[in-house]
Structure formats: structure tokens, C-alpha cells
PDB file of C-alpha atoms in Angstrom:
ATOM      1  CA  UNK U   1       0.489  -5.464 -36.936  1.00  0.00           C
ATOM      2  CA  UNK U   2       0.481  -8.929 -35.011  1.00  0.00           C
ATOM      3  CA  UNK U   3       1.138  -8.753 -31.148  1.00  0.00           C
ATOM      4  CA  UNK U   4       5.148  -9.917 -29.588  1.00  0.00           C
ATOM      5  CA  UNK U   5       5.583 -12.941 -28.272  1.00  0.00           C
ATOM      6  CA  UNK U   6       8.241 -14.464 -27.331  1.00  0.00           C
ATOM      7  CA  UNK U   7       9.612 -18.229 -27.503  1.00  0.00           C
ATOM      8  CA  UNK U   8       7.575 -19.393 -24.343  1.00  0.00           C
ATOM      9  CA  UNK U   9       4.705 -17.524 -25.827  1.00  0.00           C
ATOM     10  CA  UNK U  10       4.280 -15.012 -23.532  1.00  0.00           C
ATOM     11  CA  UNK U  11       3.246 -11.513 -24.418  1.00  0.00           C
ATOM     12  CA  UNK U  12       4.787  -8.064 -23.877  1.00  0.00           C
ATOM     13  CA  UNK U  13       2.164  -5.914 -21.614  1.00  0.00           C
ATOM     14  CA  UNK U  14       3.132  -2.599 -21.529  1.00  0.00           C
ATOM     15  CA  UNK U  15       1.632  -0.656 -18.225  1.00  0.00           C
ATOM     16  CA  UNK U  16       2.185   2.978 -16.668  1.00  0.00           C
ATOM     17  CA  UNK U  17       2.934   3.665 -13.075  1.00  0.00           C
ATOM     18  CA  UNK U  18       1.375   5.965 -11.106  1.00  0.00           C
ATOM     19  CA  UNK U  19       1.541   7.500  -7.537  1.00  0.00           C
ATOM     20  CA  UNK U  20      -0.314   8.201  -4.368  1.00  0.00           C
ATOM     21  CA  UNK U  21      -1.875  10.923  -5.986  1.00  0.00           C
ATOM     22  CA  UNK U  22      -3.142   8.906  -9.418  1.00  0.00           C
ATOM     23  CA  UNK U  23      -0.657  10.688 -11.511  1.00  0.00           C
ATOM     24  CA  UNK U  24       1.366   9.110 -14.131  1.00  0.00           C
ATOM     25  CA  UNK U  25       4.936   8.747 -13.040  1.00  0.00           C
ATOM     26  CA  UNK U  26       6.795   5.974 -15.483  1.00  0.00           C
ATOM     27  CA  UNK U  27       6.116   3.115 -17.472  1.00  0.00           C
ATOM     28  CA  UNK U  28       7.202  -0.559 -17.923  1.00  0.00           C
ATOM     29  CA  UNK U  29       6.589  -3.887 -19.346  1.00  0.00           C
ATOM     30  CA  UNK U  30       6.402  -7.456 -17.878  1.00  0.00           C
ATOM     31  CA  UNK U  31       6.339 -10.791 -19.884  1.00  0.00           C
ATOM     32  CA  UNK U  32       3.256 -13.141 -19.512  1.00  0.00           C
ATOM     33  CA  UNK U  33       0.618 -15.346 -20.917  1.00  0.00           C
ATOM     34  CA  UNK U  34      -2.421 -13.547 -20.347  1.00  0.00           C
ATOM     35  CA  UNK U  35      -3.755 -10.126 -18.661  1.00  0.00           C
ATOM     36  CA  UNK U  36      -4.251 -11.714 -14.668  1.00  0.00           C
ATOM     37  CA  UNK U  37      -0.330 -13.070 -14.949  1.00  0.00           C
ATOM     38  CA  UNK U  38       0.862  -9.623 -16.181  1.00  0.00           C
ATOM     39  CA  UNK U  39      -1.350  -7.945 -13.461  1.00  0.00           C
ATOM     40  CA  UNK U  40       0.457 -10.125 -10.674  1.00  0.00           C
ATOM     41  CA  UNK U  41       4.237  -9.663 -12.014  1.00  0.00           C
ATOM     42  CA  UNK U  42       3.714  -5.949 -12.410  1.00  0.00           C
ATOM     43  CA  UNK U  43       2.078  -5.242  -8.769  1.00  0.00           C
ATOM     44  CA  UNK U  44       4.991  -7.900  -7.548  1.00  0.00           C
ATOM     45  CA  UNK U  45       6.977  -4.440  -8.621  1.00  0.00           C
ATOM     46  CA  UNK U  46       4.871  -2.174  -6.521  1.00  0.00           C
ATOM     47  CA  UNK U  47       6.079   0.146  -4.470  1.00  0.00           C
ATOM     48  CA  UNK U  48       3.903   1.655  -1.520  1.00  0.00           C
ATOM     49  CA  UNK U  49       4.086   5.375  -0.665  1.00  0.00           C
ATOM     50  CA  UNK U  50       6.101   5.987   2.583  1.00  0.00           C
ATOM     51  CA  UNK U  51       8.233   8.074   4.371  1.00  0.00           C
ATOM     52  CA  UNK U  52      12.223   7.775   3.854  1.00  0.00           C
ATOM     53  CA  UNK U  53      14.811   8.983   6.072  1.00  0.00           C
ATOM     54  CA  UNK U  54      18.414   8.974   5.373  1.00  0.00           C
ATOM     55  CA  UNK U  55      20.763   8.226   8.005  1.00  0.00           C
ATOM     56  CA  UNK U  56      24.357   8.997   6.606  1.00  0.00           C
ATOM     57  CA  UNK U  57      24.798   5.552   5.244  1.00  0.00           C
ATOM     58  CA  UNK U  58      20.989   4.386   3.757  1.00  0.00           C
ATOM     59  CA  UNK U  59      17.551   5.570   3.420  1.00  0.00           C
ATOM     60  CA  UNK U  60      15.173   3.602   5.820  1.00  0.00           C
ATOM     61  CA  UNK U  61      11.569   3.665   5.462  1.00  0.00           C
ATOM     62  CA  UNK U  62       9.798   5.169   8.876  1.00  0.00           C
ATOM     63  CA  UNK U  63       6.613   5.371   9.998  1.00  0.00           C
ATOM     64  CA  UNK U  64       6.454   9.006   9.832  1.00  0.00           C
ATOM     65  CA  UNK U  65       8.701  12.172   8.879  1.00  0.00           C
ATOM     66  CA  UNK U  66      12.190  12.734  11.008  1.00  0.00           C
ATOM     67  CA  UNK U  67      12.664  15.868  11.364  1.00  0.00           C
ATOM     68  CA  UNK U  68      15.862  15.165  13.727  1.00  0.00           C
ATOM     69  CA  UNK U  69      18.418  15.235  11.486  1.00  0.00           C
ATOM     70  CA  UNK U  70      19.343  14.100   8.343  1.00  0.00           C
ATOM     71  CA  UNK U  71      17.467  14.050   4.632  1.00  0.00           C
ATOM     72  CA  UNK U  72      13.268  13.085   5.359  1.00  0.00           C
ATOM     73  CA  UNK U  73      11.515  12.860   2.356  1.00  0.00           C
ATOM     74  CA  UNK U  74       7.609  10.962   1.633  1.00  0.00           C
ATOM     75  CA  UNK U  75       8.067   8.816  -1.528  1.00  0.00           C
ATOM     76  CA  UNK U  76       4.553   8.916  -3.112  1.00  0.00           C
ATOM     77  CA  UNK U  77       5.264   5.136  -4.085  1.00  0.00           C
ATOM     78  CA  UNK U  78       4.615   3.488  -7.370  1.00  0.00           C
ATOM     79  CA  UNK U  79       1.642   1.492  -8.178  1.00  0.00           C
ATOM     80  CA  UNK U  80       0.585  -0.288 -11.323  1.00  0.00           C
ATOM     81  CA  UNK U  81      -2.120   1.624 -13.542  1.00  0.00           C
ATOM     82  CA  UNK U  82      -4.139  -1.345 -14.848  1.00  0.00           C
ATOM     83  CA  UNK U  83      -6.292   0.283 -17.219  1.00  0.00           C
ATOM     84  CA  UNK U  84      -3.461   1.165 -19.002  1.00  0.00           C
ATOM     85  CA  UNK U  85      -1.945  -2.314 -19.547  1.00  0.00           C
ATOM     86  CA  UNK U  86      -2.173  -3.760 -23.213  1.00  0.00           C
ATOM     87  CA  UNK U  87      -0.208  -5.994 -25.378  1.00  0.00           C
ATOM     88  CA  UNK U  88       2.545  -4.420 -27.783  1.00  0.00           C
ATOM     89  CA  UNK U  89       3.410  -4.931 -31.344  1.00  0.00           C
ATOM     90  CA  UNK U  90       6.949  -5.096 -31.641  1.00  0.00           C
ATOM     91  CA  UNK U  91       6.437  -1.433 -32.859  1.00  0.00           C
ATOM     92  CA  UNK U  92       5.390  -0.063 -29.758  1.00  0.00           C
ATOM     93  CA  UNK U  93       8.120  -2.295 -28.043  1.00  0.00           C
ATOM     94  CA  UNK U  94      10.719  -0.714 -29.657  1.00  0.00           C
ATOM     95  CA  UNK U  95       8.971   2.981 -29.593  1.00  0.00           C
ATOM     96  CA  UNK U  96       9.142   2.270 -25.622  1.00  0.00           C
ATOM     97  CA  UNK U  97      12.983   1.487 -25.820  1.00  0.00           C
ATOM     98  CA  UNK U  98      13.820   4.360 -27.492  1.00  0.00           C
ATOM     99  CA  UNK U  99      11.604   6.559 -25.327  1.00  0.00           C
ATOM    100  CA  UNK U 100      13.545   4.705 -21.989  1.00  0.00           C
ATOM    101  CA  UNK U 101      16.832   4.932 -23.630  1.00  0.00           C
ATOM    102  CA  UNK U 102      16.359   8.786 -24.237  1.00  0.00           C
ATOM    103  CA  UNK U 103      14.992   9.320 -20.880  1.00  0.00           C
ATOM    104  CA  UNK U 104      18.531   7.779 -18.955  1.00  0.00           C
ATOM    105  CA  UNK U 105      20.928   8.601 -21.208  1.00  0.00           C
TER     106      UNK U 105
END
């Protein structure tokens, strides 16, 4: 089955996310002409590990856990998992849709 591409001739990379801890946590896909572009987009998404405090109106990222007051919790960020990156078929595009679309709705 031949690789998607779109009209600027980009390719769909498909990538997992992990955390902190190296386990799997999500997936996504970024549009680009080769592997190093896709890399760069997709850690542009990143997400570092850190702790979050909620103050009645937000959550702020802190330095370290509040235990003041308030909701504390350590996100365990999001990072890219490279070696999982490929380029789809349109098949796995759309098997990633549905598997999104079931997942929110």
C-alpha cells in the first residue's frame, strides 16, 4: 500500500508518546518531508514532567509539590518516542482516527 502524502508532499509520521517513566501514554501524527522535520515538529509538542498546583483559578507549574492548599499533582510529562515514528498508509491513518475518535467520544 503506497505511503500518504499530501499536496505539499509531506508525509504522515505517526509517533507514540511516552512519560517520565518510558511508558506509552498516547499517540499522534505530524506532517513533514522527511524523518529529522517530523522529529522537530513532534518534540516542538513536548511536554516536560513537572509539578502542577492549582490555585482556585489555574494550574501553575512549581518547582516542587504544595502541599499548602489546594490540588498538587506531578504531571509525568509527555515526550516523543522516536523509535516508534514511521510513515502511514492512508490505512493506518484512518485506523488511527477511528482509534482517537473512539477514545474521546
Amino acid at each position: 500500500m503506497a505511503l500518504l502524502k499530501n499536496f505539499k508532499g509531506e508525509y504522515n509520521y505517526q509517533f507514540n508518546w511516552i512519560d517520565c517513566d518510558g511508558k506509552t501514554t498516547g499517540f499522534n501524527s505530524v506532517w513533514a518531508a522527511n524523518k529529522r522535520e517530523a522529529k522537530r515538529l513532534a518534540k516542538a509538542m513536548e511536554n516536560p514532567a513537572h509539578w502542577a498546583w492549582y490555585n482556585g483559578t489555574k494550574y501553575i507549574t512549581v518547582p516542587a509539590e504544595v502541599t499548602t492548599g489546594g490540588h498538587c499533582f506531578y504531571n509525568k510529562g509527555m515526550y516523543v518516542d522516536v523509535s516508534s515514528m514511521y510513515k502511514a498508509t492512508a490505512k493506518q491513518r484512518d485506523a488511527m482516527d477511528t482509534l482517537s475518535f473512539m477514545m474521546t467520544h
